[in-house]
mmCIF file of C-alpha atoms in Angstrom:
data_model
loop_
_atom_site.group_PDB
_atom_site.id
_atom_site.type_symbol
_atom_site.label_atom_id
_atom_site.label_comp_id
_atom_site.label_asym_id
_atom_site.label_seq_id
_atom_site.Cartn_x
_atom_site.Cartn_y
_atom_site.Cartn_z
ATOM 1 C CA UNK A 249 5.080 -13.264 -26.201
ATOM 2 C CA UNK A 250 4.570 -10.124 -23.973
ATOM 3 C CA UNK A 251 1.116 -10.017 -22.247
ATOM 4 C CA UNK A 252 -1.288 -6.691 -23.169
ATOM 5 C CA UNK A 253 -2.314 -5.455 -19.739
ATOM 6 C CA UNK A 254 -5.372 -2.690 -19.641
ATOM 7 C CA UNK A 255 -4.033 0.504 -17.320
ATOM 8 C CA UNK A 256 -7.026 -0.180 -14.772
ATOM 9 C CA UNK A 257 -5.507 -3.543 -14.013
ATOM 10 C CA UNK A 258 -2.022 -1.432 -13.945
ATOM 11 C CA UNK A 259 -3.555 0.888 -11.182
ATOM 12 C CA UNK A 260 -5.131 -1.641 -9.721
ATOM 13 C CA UNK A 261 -2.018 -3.696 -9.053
ATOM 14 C CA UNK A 262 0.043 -0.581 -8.434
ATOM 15 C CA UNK A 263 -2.436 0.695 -5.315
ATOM 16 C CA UNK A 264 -1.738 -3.333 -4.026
ATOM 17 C CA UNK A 265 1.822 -2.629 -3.646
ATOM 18 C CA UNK A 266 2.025 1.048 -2.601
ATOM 19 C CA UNK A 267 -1.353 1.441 -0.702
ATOM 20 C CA UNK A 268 -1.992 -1.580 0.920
ATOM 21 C CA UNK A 269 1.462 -2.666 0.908
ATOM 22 C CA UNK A 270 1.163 -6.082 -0.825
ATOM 23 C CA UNK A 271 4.752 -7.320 -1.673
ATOM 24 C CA UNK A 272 5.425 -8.087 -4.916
ATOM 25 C CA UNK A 273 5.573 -11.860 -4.688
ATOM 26 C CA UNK A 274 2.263 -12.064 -3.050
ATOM 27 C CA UNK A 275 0.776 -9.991 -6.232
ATOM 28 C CA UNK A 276 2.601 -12.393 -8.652
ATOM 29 C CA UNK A 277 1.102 -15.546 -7.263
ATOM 30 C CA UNK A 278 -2.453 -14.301 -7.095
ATOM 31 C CA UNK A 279 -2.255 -12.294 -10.351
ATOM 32 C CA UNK A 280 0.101 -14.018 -12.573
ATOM 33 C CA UNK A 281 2.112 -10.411 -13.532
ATOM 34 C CA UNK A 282 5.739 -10.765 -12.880
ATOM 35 C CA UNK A 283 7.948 -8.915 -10.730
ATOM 36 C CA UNK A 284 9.782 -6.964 -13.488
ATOM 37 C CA UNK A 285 5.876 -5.427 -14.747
ATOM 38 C CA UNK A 286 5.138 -4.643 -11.597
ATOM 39 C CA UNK A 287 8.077 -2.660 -10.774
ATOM 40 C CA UNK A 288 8.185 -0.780 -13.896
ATOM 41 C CA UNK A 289 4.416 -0.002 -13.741
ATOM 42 C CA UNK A 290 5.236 1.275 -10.066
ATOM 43 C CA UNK A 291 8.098 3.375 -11.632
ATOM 44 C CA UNK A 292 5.677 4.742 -14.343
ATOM 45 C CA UNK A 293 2.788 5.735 -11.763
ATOM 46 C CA UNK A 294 5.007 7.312 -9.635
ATOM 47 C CA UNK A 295 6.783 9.291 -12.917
ATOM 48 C CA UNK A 296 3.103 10.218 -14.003
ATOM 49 C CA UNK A 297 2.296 11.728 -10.339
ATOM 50 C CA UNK A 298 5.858 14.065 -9.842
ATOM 51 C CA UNK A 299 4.638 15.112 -13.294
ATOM 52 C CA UNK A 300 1.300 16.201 -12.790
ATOM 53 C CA UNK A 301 2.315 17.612 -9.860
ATOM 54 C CA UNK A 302 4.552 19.744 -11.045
ATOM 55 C CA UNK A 303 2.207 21.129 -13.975
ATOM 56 C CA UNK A 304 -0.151 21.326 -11.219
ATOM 57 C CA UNK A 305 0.966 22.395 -7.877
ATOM 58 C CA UNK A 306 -2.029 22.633 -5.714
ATOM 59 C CA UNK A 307 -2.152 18.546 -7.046
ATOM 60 C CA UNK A 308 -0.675 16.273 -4.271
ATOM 61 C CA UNK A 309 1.143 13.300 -5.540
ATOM 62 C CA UNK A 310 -1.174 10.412 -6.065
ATOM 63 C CA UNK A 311 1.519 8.093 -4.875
ATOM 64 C CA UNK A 312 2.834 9.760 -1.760
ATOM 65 C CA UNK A 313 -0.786 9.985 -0.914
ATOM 66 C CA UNK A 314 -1.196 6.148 -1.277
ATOM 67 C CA UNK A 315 2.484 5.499 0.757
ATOM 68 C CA UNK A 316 0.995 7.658 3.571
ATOM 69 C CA UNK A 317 -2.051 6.142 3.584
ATOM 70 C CA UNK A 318 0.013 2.790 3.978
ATOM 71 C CA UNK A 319 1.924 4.137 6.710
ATOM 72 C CA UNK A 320 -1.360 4.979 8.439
ATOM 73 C CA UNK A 321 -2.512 1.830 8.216
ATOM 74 C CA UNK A 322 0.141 0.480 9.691
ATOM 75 C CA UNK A 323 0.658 3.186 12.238
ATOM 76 C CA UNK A 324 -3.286 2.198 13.245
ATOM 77 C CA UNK A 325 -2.461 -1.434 13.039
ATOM 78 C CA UNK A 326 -0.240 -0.882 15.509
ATOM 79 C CA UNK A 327 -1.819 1.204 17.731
ATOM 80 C CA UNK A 328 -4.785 -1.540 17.974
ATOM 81 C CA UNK A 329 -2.202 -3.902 18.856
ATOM 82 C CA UNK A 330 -1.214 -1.905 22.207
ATOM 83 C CA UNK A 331 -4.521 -1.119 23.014
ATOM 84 C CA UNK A 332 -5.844 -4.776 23.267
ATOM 85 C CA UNK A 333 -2.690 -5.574 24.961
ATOM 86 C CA UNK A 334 -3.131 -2.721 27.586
ATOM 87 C CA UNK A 335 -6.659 -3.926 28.413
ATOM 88 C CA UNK A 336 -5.336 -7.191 28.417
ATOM 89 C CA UNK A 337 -3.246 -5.797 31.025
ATOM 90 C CA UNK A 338 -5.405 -3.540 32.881
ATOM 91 C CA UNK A 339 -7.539 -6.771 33.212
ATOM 92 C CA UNK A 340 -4.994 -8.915 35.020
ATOM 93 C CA UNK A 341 -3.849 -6.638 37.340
ATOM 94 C CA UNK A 342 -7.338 -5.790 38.440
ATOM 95 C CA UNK A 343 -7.915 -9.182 39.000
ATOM 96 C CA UNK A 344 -5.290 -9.354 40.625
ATOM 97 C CA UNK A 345 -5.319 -6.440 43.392
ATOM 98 C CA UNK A 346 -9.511 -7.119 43.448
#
């Protein structure tokens, strides 16, 4: 029997995958929603955004907007990761020559 879902839990499950990049296994086994819902709920938010954006120009897409904030993350992520190594770095070798 199919399961009646309220749209908040929809978003909410939606801005998982796209925004914070949760894959859809890891949302299954913590919420219980299967892969097939949670694609076509992605499909359906990202429908309802090119829509209003089109009615509404000066409206960005709500999910581009949460797939570059993703990337951002990721970009940051990143960029923290070469930092601590370059001080990591910058430590040894002045240990070293000192």
């Amino acid at each position: 029997m199919p399961h009646k879902y309220e749209p908040e839990f929809k978003r909410k499950i939606v801005q998982l995958h796209l925004e914070e990049g949760r894959t859809y296994k890891s949302i299954t086994a913590e919420y219980g929603v299967s892969k097939a819902s949670i694609s076509k709920w992605c499909e359906e938010f990202n429908k309802e955004c090119q829509e209003k954006s089109q009615t509404d120009p000066s409206v960005k897409n709500e999910a581009d907007l949460m797939k570059e904030n993703l990337r951002l993350r990721r970009e940051l992520d990143e960029a923290k990761k070469e930092d601590l190594f370059l001080k990591k770095a910058a430590a040894f070798f002045a240990k070293e020559i000192g």
